[in-house]
Short mmCIF file of C-alpha atoms in Angstrom, two decimals:
data_model
loop_
_atom_site.label_atom_id
_atom_site.label_comp_id
_atom_site.label_asym_id
_atom_site.label_seq_id
_atom_site.Cartn_x
_atom_site.Cartn_y
_atom_site.Cartn_z
CA UNK A 1 8.82 -41.17 -23.62
CA UNK A 2 5.89 -39.25 -24.00
CA UNK A 3 2.95 -41.01 -25.42
CA UNK A 4 0.45 -39.14 -28.07
CA UNK A 5 -3.16 -40.23 -28.58
CA UNK A 6 -5.56 -38.49 -30.81
CA UNK A 7 -8.84 -37.50 -29.68
CA UNK A 8 -11.88 -37.48 -32.62
CA UNK A 9 -15.46 -36.15 -32.81
CA UNK A 10 -18.09 -38.08 -33.80
CA UNK A 11 -17.24 -37.65 -37.30
CA UNK A 12 -13.83 -39.07 -36.69
CA UNK A 13 -12.53 -35.93 -37.28
CA UNK A 14 -8.89 -35.59 -34.99
CA UNK A 15 -9.90 -32.53 -32.82
CA UNK A 16 -6.94 -32.61 -29.90
CA UNK A 17 -4.03 -34.62 -28.50
CA UNK A 18 -3.21 -36.27 -25.26
CA UNK A 19 0.18 -35.96 -24.25
CA UNK A 20 0.99 -38.47 -21.57
CA UNK A 21 4.16 -38.69 -19.65
CA UNK A 22 4.76 -42.10 -17.05
CA UNK A 23 6.90 -41.99 -14.20
CA UNK A 24 7.09 -45.57 -12.76
CA UNK A 25 5.04 -47.95 -10.43
CA UNK A 26 4.13 -47.31 -6.63
CA UNK A 27 5.41 -50.14 -3.91
CA UNK A 28 2.76 -52.37 -4.84
CA UNK A 29 3.86 -52.88 -8.35
CA UNK A 30 0.95 -50.77 -9.64
CA UNK A 31 1.74 -48.11 -12.83
CA UNK A 32 1.26 -44.41 -11.52
CA UNK A 33 -1.26 -42.15 -12.83
CA UNK A 34 0.38 -40.38 -15.88
CA UNK A 35 1.44 -36.66 -16.17
CA UNK A 36 -1.12 -35.65 -18.78
CA UNK A 37 -1.72 -32.34 -21.33
CA UNK A 38 -3.92 -31.39 -23.82
CA UNK A 39 -2.99 -29.95 -27.62
CA UNK A 40 -5.57 -28.63 -29.66
CA UNK A 41 -4.16 -27.34 -32.79
CA UNK A 42 -5.22 -24.15 -34.46
CA UNK A 43 -7.47 -23.75 -37.55
CA UNK A 44 -6.27 -24.12 -40.98
CA UNK A 45 -2.97 -25.59 -39.89
CA UNK A 46 -1.51 -28.41 -42.55
CA UNK A 47 -0.56 -31.55 -41.29
CA UNK A 48 2.82 -31.36 -41.25
CA UNK A 49 2.80 -28.13 -39.26
CA UNK A 50 0.55 -30.14 -36.80
CA UNK A 51 3.00 -32.98 -36.16
CA UNK A 52 6.14 -30.37 -36.03
CA UNK A 53 4.26 -28.76 -33.23
CA UNK A 54 3.04 -31.78 -31.41
CA UNK A 55 6.36 -33.14 -31.29
CA UNK A 56 7.95 -30.05 -29.82
CA UNK A 57 4.89 -29.92 -27.32
CA UNK A 58 5.39 -33.65 -26.39
CA UNK A 59 8.91 -33.23 -26.06
CA UNK A 60 8.81 -29.71 -23.88
CA UNK A 61 5.85 -31.51 -21.67
CA UNK A 62 8.39 -34.89 -20.92
CA UNK A 63 11.12 -32.50 -20.16
CA UNK A 64 8.97 -30.27 -17.77
CA UNK A 65 8.21 -33.59 -15.94
CA UNK A 66 11.86 -34.56 -15.66
CA UNK A 67 13.00 -31.29 -14.02
CA UNK A 68 9.95 -31.52 -11.51
CA UNK A 69 7.30 -29.51 -13.03
CA UNK A 70 4.10 -31.06 -12.19
CA UNK A 71 1.47 -28.77 -14.05
CA UNK A 72 -1.97 -29.26 -12.63
CA UNK A 73 -4.46 -28.19 -15.49
CA UNK A 74 -7.51 -28.43 -13.44
CA UNK A 75 -6.17 -25.32 -10.94
CA UNK A 76 -6.92 -21.59 -12.26
CA UNK A 77 -5.34 -18.83 -11.18
CA UNK A 78 -8.10 -17.64 -9.16
CA UNK A 79 -8.38 -21.20 -7.26
CA UNK A 80 -4.42 -20.74 -6.92
CA UNK A 81 -4.25 -17.12 -6.18
CA UNK A 82 -6.55 -17.59 -3.21
CA UNK A 83 -4.02 -19.98 -1.82
CA UNK A 84 -1.29 -17.67 -1.88
CA UNK A 85 -2.98 -14.95 -0.25
CA UNK A 86 -3.95 -17.43 2.47
CA UNK A 87 -0.28 -18.72 2.54
CA UNK A 88 1.04 -15.06 2.70
CA UNK A 89 -1.26 -14.54 5.45
CA UNK A 90 0.04 -17.04 7.55
CA UNK A 91 3.42 -16.16 6.99
CA UNK A 92 3.06 -13.01 8.54
CA UNK A 93 2.83 -10.46 5.70
CA UNK A 94 1.04 -7.33 6.99
CA UNK A 95 -2.74 -7.11 7.12
CA UNK A 96 -2.85 -4.21 4.74
CA UNK A 97 -1.08 -6.31 2.19
CA UNK A 98 -3.02 -9.11 2.47
CA UNK A 99 -6.26 -6.54 2.26
CA UNK A 100 -4.52 -4.91 -0.86
CA UNK A 101 -4.19 -8.50 -2.41
CA UNK A 102 -7.67 -9.45 -2.27
CA UNK A 103 -9.05 -6.14 -3.62
CA UNK A 104 -6.81 -6.68 -6.68
CA UNK A 105 -7.78 -10.04 -6.84
CA UNK A 106 -11.26 -9.10 -7.71
CA UNK A 107 -10.29 -7.12 -10.91
CA UNK A 108 -7.55 -9.44 -12.04
CA UNK A 109 -9.66 -12.69 -11.49
CA UNK A 110 -12.25 -10.88 -13.97
CA UNK A 111 -9.54 -11.13 -16.54
CA UNK A 112 -7.74 -14.02 -15.87
CA UNK A 113 -9.08 -15.96 -13.25
CA UNK A 114 -10.29 -18.78 -15.20
CA UNK A 115 -6.96 -19.27 -17.17
CA UNK A 116 -5.32 -22.70 -16.11
CA UNK A 117 -2.08 -21.66 -14.59
CA UNK A 118 0.08 -23.37 -17.21
CA UNK A 119 -1.97 -21.41 -20.06
CA UNK A 120 -1.07 -18.08 -19.05
CA UNK A 121 1.42 -16.42 -21.28
CA UNK A 122 2.87 -12.74 -20.98
CA UNK A 123 0.65 -11.69 -23.77
CA UNK A 124 -2.31 -12.64 -21.97
CA UNK A 125 -1.14 -10.22 -19.24
CA UNK A 126 -0.52 -7.70 -21.77
CA UNK A 127 -3.98 -7.60 -22.81
CA UNK A 128 -5.09 -7.43 -19.23
CA UNK A 129 -3.17 -4.54 -18.60
CA UNK A 130 -4.60 -2.68 -21.92
CA UNK A 131 -8.16 -3.84 -21.15
CA UNK A 132 -7.42 -2.17 -17.47
CA UNK A 133 -6.40 0.91 -18.46
CA UNK A 134 -9.74 1.79 -20.47
CA UNK A 135 -12.44 3.28 -18.95
CA UNK A 136 -15.53 1.87 -16.97
CA UNK A 137 -13.51 -0.35 -14.78
CA UNK A 138 -14.50 1.56 -11.43
CA UNK A 139 -17.97 0.25 -10.54
CA UNK A 140 -19.17 0.48 -7.09
CA UNK A 141 -15.71 2.76 -6.52
CA UNK A 142 -17.83 5.73 -6.06
CA UNK A 143 -17.91 8.75 -3.59
CA UNK A 144 -20.98 8.84 -1.61
CA UNK A 145 -21.85 12.27 -0.08
CA UNK A 146 -24.85 12.26 2.55
CA UNK A 147 -27.82 14.36 1.81
CA UNK A 148 -29.54 16.07 4.98
CA UNK A 149 -32.44 13.23 5.20
CA UNK A 150 -29.31 10.90 6.70
CA UNK A 151 -29.58 12.36 10.08
CA UNK A 152 -33.01 12.61 10.18
CA UNK A 153 -33.64 8.84 9.06
CA UNK A 154 -30.97 7.92 12.05
CA UNK A 155 -33.12 10.22 14.53
CA UNK A 156 -36.41 8.40 13.18
CA UNK A 157 -35.04 5.09 14.11
CA UNK A 158 -33.91 5.91 17.22
CA UNK A 159 -30.16 4.75 16.79
CA UNK A 160 -27.08 6.11 18.22
CA UNK A 161 -24.28 6.56 15.83
CA UNK A 162 -22.63 3.46 17.57
CA UNK A 163 -25.24 1.13 17.36
CA UNK A 164 -25.96 2.23 13.19
CA UNK A 165 -22.28 1.68 13.09
CA UNK A 166 -22.80 -2.04 14.60
CA UNK A 167 -25.86 -2.85 11.96
CA UNK A 168 -23.92 -1.76 8.99
CA UNK A 169 -20.44 -3.00 9.77
CA UNK A 170 -18.52 0.28 9.77
CA UNK A 171 -16.44 2.50 11.59
CA UNK A 172 -18.48 5.07 13.61
CA UNK A 173 -15.32 7.52 12.03
CA UNK A 174 -16.98 6.76 8.65
CA UNK A 175 -20.18 7.27 10.01
CA UNK A 176 -18.89 10.54 11.64
CA UNK A 177 -17.55 11.72 8.36
CA UNK A 178 -20.83 11.20 6.36
CA UNK A 179 -22.79 13.23 8.62
CA UNK A 180 -19.95 15.97 8.51
CA UNK A 181 -20.60 16.16 4.60
CA UNK A 182 -17.59 14.29 3.99
CA UNK A 183 -17.08 11.77 0.84
CA UNK A 184 -17.59 8.13 1.79
CA UNK A 185 -17.02 4.96 0.01
CA UNK A 186 -20.02 3.87 -2.09
CA UNK A 187 -20.06 0.68 -0.23
CA UNK A 188 -20.10 1.93 2.92
CA UNK A 189 -22.77 4.32 1.57
CA UNK A 190 -24.89 1.05 0.97
CA UNK A 191 -24.43 -0.45 3.96
CA UNK A 192 -25.82 2.24 5.67
CA UNK A 193 -28.73 2.95 3.60
CA UNK A 194 -29.56 -0.87 4.05
CA UNK A 195 -29.13 -1.04 8.13
CA UNK A 196 -31.58 1.94 7.89
CA UNK A 197 -33.70 -0.12 5.50
CA UNK A 198 -33.78 2.81 2.82
CA UNK A 199 -32.82 3.64 -0.73
CA UNK A 200 -29.31 4.94 -1.18
CA UNK A 201 -30.62 7.58 -3.64
CA UNK A 202 -32.42 9.04 -0.93
CA UNK A 203 -29.75 9.18 1.39
CA UNK A 204 -26.82 9.77 -0.38
CA UNK A 205 -25.60 11.70 -3.50
CA UNK A 206 -23.21 8.88 -5.72
CA UNK A 207 -20.44 10.34 -8.16
CA UNK A 208 -18.19 8.11 -10.01
CA UNK A 209 -14.93 8.54 -11.47
CA UNK A 210 -15.09 7.07 -14.91
CA UNK A 211 -11.29 7.66 -15.87
CA UNK A 212 -9.12 4.66 -16.86
CA UNK A 213 -6.74 3.19 -14.24
CA UNK A 214 -3.78 4.91 -14.05
CA UNK A 215 -0.26 3.29 -14.76
CA UNK A 216 0.55 3.12 -10.78
CA UNK A 217 -2.74 1.28 -10.09
CA UNK A 218 -1.97 -1.20 -13.31
CA UNK A 219 1.21 -1.62 -12.11
CA UNK A 220 0.00 -2.94 -8.81
CA UNK A 221 -1.73 -5.37 -10.50
CA UNK A 222 0.84 -6.45 -12.16
CA UNK A 223 2.95 -7.01 -8.74
CA UNK A 224 0.00 -8.86 -7.34
CA UNK A 225 -0.13 -11.32 -10.33
CA UNK A 226 3.70 -11.43 -10.19
CA UNK A 227 3.67 -12.54 -6.52
CA UNK A 228 1.20 -15.39 -7.41
CA UNK A 229 2.88 -16.77 -10.23
CA UNK A 230 6.05 -16.34 -8.46
CA UNK A 231 4.67 -18.99 -5.85
CA UNK A 232 3.86 -21.15 -8.56
CA UNK A 233 7.12 -21.15 -10.48
CA UNK A 234 8.59 -21.75 -6.55
CA UNK A 235 6.44 -24.62 -6.41
CA UNK A 236 7.18 -26.08 -9.75
CA UNK A 237 3.44 -25.97 -11.14
CA UNK A 238 4.76 -23.65 -13.69
CA UNK A 239 8.15 -23.78 -15.66
CA UNK A 240 8.62 -19.75 -15.66
CA UNK A 241 6.76 -16.43 -14.21
CA UNK A 242 4.94 -15.22 -17.15
CA UNK A 243 4.86 -11.79 -15.35
CA UNK A 244 8.36 -11.42 -15.48
CA UNK A 245 8.25 -11.43 -19.22
CA UNK A 246 4.98 -9.22 -19.43
CA UNK A 247 5.05 -5.74 -20.32
CA UNK A 248 3.35 -3.38 -17.55
CA UNK A 249 2.93 0.41 -17.83
CA UNK A 250 6.13 2.31 -16.58
CA UNK A 251 5.57 4.56 -13.87
CA UNK A 252 7.52 7.79 -13.41
CA UNK A 253 9.13 8.31 -9.85
CA UNK A 254 7.99 11.20 -8.35
CA UNK A 255 10.36 13.34 -6.76
CA UNK A 256 9.70 13.43 -2.76
CA UNK A 257 7.98 16.82 -2.01
CA UNK A 258 9.36 18.79 0.74
CA UNK A 259 8.91 22.32 2.22
CA UNK A 260 11.83 25.17 1.92
CA UNK A 261 12.93 26.75 5.19
CA UNK A 262 10.54 29.76 4.63
CA UNK A 263 7.56 27.15 4.55
CA UNK A 264 8.63 25.51 7.54
CA UNK A 265 8.83 28.80 9.65
CA UNK A 266 5.15 29.77 8.44
CA UNK A 267 4.02 26.26 9.34
CA UNK A 268 5.83 26.39 12.92
CA UNK A 269 4.50 30.42 13.70
CA UNK A 270 0.64 29.14 12.48
CA UNK A 271 0.66 26.00 14.72
CA UNK A 272 1.14 28.14 17.64
CA UNK A 273 -2.48 29.20 16.92
CA UNK A 274 -3.70 25.44 16.82
CA UNK A 275 -4.81 22.85 19.67
CA UNK A 276 -2.05 21.73 21.68
CA UNK A 277 -2.94 18.14 20.72
CA UNK A 278 -2.50 18.67 17.15
CA UNK A 279 0.53 21.42 17.61
CA UNK A 280 2.14 18.16 19.24
CA UNK A 281 1.41 15.97 16.64
CA UNK A 282 2.24 17.52 13.54
CA UNK A 283 5.98 19.14 15.55
CA UNK A 284 6.58 15.49 15.88
CA UNK A 285 6.05 14.75 12.39
CA UNK A 286 8.49 17.42 11.40
CA UNK A 287 11.04 16.58 14.13
CA UNK A 288 11.29 13.09 13.87
CA UNK A 289 10.42 12.05 10.25
CA UNK A 290 8.26 9.36 11.42
CA UNK A 291 5.64 7.96 9.34
CA UNK A 292 2.02 8.96 10.27
CA UNK A 293 0.91 5.27 11.84
CA UNK A 294 4.40 5.48 13.69
CA UNK A 295 3.27 8.90 15.15
CA UNK A 296 -0.16 8.00 16.27
CA UNK A 297 1.39 4.75 17.20
CA UNK A 298 3.31 6.06 19.85
CA UNK A 299 2.80 5.42 23.44
CA UNK A 300 3.70 7.55 26.47
CA UNK A 301 5.79 4.21 28.09
CA UNK A 302 7.68 4.94 24.87
CA UNK A 303 8.77 8.59 25.82
CA UNK A 304 12.26 8.59 27.41
CA UNK A 305 12.00 11.80 29.11
CA UNK A 306 15.58 11.42 30.63
CA UNK A 307 17.15 10.70 27.87
CA UNK A 308 15.22 13.24 25.26
CA UNK A 309 13.97 10.50 23.01
CA UNK A 310 11.35 8.56 21.80
CA UNK A 311 11.32 4.89 20.89
CA UNK A 312 9.33 3.92 17.51
CA UNK A 313 8.03 0.58 17.73
CA UNK A 314 4.10 0.12 17.18
CA UNK A 315 2.39 1.27 13.91
CA UNK A 316 -1.31 2.22 14.26
CA UNK A 317 -3.19 1.55 10.81
CA UNK A 318 -6.85 1.53 9.45
CA UNK A 319 -8.33 -1.22 7.30
CA UNK A 320 -11.69 -0.94 5.80
CA UNK A 321 -12.33 -4.40 6.86
CA UNK A 322 -11.40 -4.42 10.86
CA UNK A 323 -10.89 -0.64 11.39
CA UNK A 324 -8.24 0.82 13.55
CA UNK A 325 -5.63 -1.80 14.43
CA UNK A 326 -2.36 -1.73 15.98
CA UNK A 327 0.76 -3.67 14.43
CA UNK A 328 4.78 -3.42 14.07
CA UNK A 329 6.47 -0.90 12.54
CA UNK A 330 7.21 -1.57 8.16
CA UNK A 331 10.13 -3.60 8.97
CA UNK A 332 12.85 -4.98 11.40
CA UNK A 333 14.96 -1.57 11.14
CA UNK A 334 11.83 0.49 11.55
CA UNK A 335 12.05 -0.11 15.39
CA UNK A 336 14.23 2.85 16.50
CA UNK A 337 15.02 5.11 19.07
CA UNK A 338 14.77 8.96 17.78
CA UNK A 339 16.49 12.05 19.73
CA UNK A 340 14.46 14.91 20.42
CA UNK A 341 15.58 18.44 20.89
CA UNK A 342 14.60 20.32 24.25
CA UNK A 343 11.61 22.31 22.88
CA UNK A 344 9.93 19.05 21.75
CA UNK A 345 10.42 17.60 24.79
CA UNK A 346 8.74 20.61 26.68
CA UNK A 347 5.95 20.55 24.05
CA UNK A 348 5.06 17.02 25.22
CA UNK A 349 5.14 17.67 28.51
CA UNK A 350 2.90 20.50 28.10
CA UNK A 351 0.73 17.98 26.10
CA UNK A 352 0.85 15.42 28.59
CA UNK A 353 -0.43 18.04 31.14
CA UNK A 354 -3.22 18.82 29.01
CA UNK A 355 -4.33 15.18 28.19
CA UNK A 356 -4.49 13.99 32.03
CA UNK A 357 -6.84 16.98 32.60
CA UNK A 358 -9.25 15.66 29.80
CA UNK A 359 -8.85 12.07 31.71
CA UNK A 360 -10.14 13.25 34.62
CA UNK A 361 -12.71 15.04 33.16
CA UNK A 362 -14.23 12.16 31.27
CA UNK A 363 -13.54 9.80 34.00
CA UNK A 364 -14.83 6.35 33.69
CA UNK A 365 -15.84 7.29 29.91
CA UNK A 366 -11.94 7.53 29.49
CA UNK A 367 -10.27 4.97 27.70
CA UNK A 368 -6.93 4.07 28.86
CA UNK A 369 -5.02 2.91 25.74
CA UNK A 370 -1.75 4.70 26.74
CA UNK A 371 -1.51 5.87 23.56
CA UNK A 372 0.16 9.42 23.15
CA UNK A 373 -2.48 10.78 20.55
CA UNK A 374 -5.75 9.66 20.94
CA UNK A 375 -9.45 10.85 20.21
CA UNK A 376 -11.61 12.62 22.73
CA UNK A 377 -12.18 9.91 24.96
CA UNK A 378 -8.90 8.26 24.83
CA UNK A 379 -9.51 5.72 21.94
CA UNK A 380 -6.92 5.23 19.35
CA UNK A 381 -6.98 7.81 16.25
CA UNK A 382 -7.61 6.90 12.81
CA UNK A 383 -4.71 7.76 11.06
CA UNK A 384 -6.83 9.32 8.38
CA UNK A 385 -7.55 12.25 10.88
CA UNK A 386 -4.35 13.30 10.98
CA UNK A 387 -4.41 13.61 7.27
CA UNK A 388 -7.51 15.34 7.41
CA UNK A 389 -6.28 17.59 9.78
CA UNK A 390 -3.18 18.54 7.86
CA UNK A 391 -5.51 19.41 5.25
CA UNK A 392 -7.38 21.90 6.68
CA UNK A 393 -4.82 23.49 8.43
CA UNK A 394 -3.20 24.11 5.11
CA UNK A 395 -6.39 25.94 3.77
CA UNK A 396 -7.35 27.45 7.00
CA UNK A 397 -3.91 29.70 6.78
CA UNK A 398 -3.31 29.83 3.35
CA UNK A 399 -0.43 27.57 3.51
CA UNK A 400 1.12 24.85 0.76
CA UNK A 401 -0.56 21.59 0.71
CA UNK A 402 0.23 19.69 3.46
CA UNK A 403 0.50 16.08 4.43
CA UNK A 404 2.10 14.10 6.93
CA UNK A 405 4.41 12.48 4.43
CA UNK A 406 5.83 15.66 3.24
CA UNK A 407 7.05 16.11 6.47
CA UNK A 408 9.29 13.31 6.45
CA UNK A 409 10.80 14.34 3.31
CA UNK A 410 11.29 17.81 4.70
CA UNK A 411 13.25 16.55 7.27
CA UNK A 412 15.46 14.64 4.90
CA UNK A 413 16.13 17.57 3.10
CA UNK A 414 17.14 19.72 6.17
CA UNK A 415 19.70 17.16 7.48
CA UNK A 416 21.06 16.72 3.83
CA UNK A 417 21.68 20.56 3.49
CA UNK A 418 23.03 20.85 6.65
CA UNK A 419 25.47 17.90 6.07
CA UNK A 420 24.02 15.05 7.86
CA UNK A 421 25.46 11.75 6.16
CA UNK A 422 23.36 9.22 4.48
CA UNK A 423 23.90 6.29 7.13
CA UNK A 424 22.61 8.33 9.99
CA UNK A 425 19.42 9.85 7.92
CA UNK A 426 18.75 6.22 6.89
CA UNK A 427 18.38 5.52 11.00
CA UNK A 428 16.22 8.43 11.29
CA UNK A 429 13.77 7.32 8.74
CA UNK A 430 14.07 3.80 9.51
CA UNK A 431 15.09 2.27 6.10
CA UNK A 432 15.88 -1.29 6.05
CA UNK A 433 18.77 -0.33 3.73
CA UNK A 434 20.87 2.92 3.23
CA UNK A 435 20.43 2.40 -0.83
CA UNK A 436 16.52 2.86 -0.14
CA UNK A 437 17.21 6.39 1.40
CA UNK A 438 19.52 7.55 -1.38
CA UNK A 439 17.43 6.10 -4.25
CA UNK A 440 14.56 7.54 -2.75
CA UNK A 441 15.99 11.35 -2.17
CA UNK A 442 18.42 11.16 -4.81
CA UNK A 443 17.43 14.52 -6.10
CA UNK A 444 17.55 16.04 -2.41
CA UNK A 445 20.98 14.59 -2.35
CA UNK A 446 22.50 16.59 -5.68
CA UNK A 447 20.71 19.68 -4.60
CA UNK A 448 22.66 19.72 -1.38
CA UNK A 449 25.86 18.70 -3.05
CA UNK A 450 25.52 21.82 -5.03
CA UNK A 451 24.88 23.91 -2.26
CA UNK A 452 27.80 22.85 -0.65
CA UNK A 453 30.16 23.08 -3.95
CA UNK A 454 29.01 26.69 -4.02
CA UNK A 455 29.76 27.06 -0.25
CA UNK A 456 33.15 25.60 -1.06
CA UNK A 457 33.71 28.01 -3.87
CA UNK A 458 32.68 31.16 -1.76
CA UNK A 459 35.50 30.22 0.69
CA UNK A 460 38.41 29.39 -1.48
CA UNK A 461 37.96 31.68 -4.17
CA UNK A 462 36.57 34.60 -2.18
CA UNK A 463 40.04 36.56 -1.95
CA UNK A 464 40.82 36.01 -5.76
CA UNK A 465 37.56 37.85 -6.41
CA UNK A 466 38.46 40.69 -4.54
CA UNK A 467 42.00 40.89 -5.94
CA UNK A 468 40.54 40.79 -9.36
CA UNK A 469 37.93 43.75 -8.43
CA UNK A 470 41.22 45.80 -7.19
CA UNK A 471 43.31 45.39 -10.22
CA UNK A 472 40.39 46.49 -12.35
CA UNK A 473 39.84 49.31 -9.85
#
């Protein structure tokens, strides 16, 4: 049974109560250290209310101890979150997910990092979500645009772009973007300025977004908290996951955007005017419905010329902390063979001949990475470069806004409107479950079904319409 001991201040007033639950003796006959928790009554509580609440908490604490919930009141959320992230990393969770967890933890810890695990309640999380929805939370997440002085300072210091990138601990692609007038993250600009021993304000214009965090971003914070507290519940450190009882903001799922047939034809015609590398890359995005990283992770060894197919088994990604890296596809089912039409295979052959010529021109400077799509010297491409190209391409020809994932949705719409079943589409997309496909593309399926119904009606009732018109005549 739980024992209760009052704690008094120097004036003899009771300020809190210590609840202890003993759990036997060790092999040497020495009593084991008891489980303990502390209860501090709220101000203005009557003695009767205090006694009732104290007994309730003592009984609850004793029951939790019997069930195996060893409540470590010294461990804070921030401390435990670090442990969970490391645990997930050791268990093989994707690097980008781990990086995202660490970034989310920075903001979450400002709100609840000091809370002890057992003290966190759903209302604490709801208050955190309310705070995240307020403005002024995007400190040090501004965008930086380089001034002309940046190129001049680099030249004065005598640095190559590679050397400056190493000193600033950023990718060469980030530095190149800055020098070409593109926005880069504020922290990257700070790193460049520091490496050049110059004030950031001299080299960059900084703009900050003071808008509140979106519901989608707040929901990402909630999911991270839920992951941490779910692990604590699993390890019997807390009796339940408070995040499961919290109320995060709702996010309306946007319908997947896709191109109409007329848009596809315009894109195809405009692509004929583009360099062969980009033409082949965008063509594969549209034909395969593959993810951006899967296309850029494709290697020549995975092109099956005999059977007109490619084997998708690599994923090329970028993370700010380690740069461009190669990993496995999103899920186990994402490893898949994708059949290609003869026109696509011929385009790949033409592109392969062009790349071999580039390799001959670069000679010893060529990096033989075996990737199908590379930088000019054969090095792996940053996936964002493909997104940037699609944006510039659409603006150049006055096309609807294009992003790589829109081609994935477009392929799905083409297949559904032409009667292909969900199982076949799901396999081509590399989804782990068919339900993932049907849930995500339900609106496209409904439109395809309407089109099918109209088609059936045209066939069945066409003669009836003719008969009615002849009778009227």
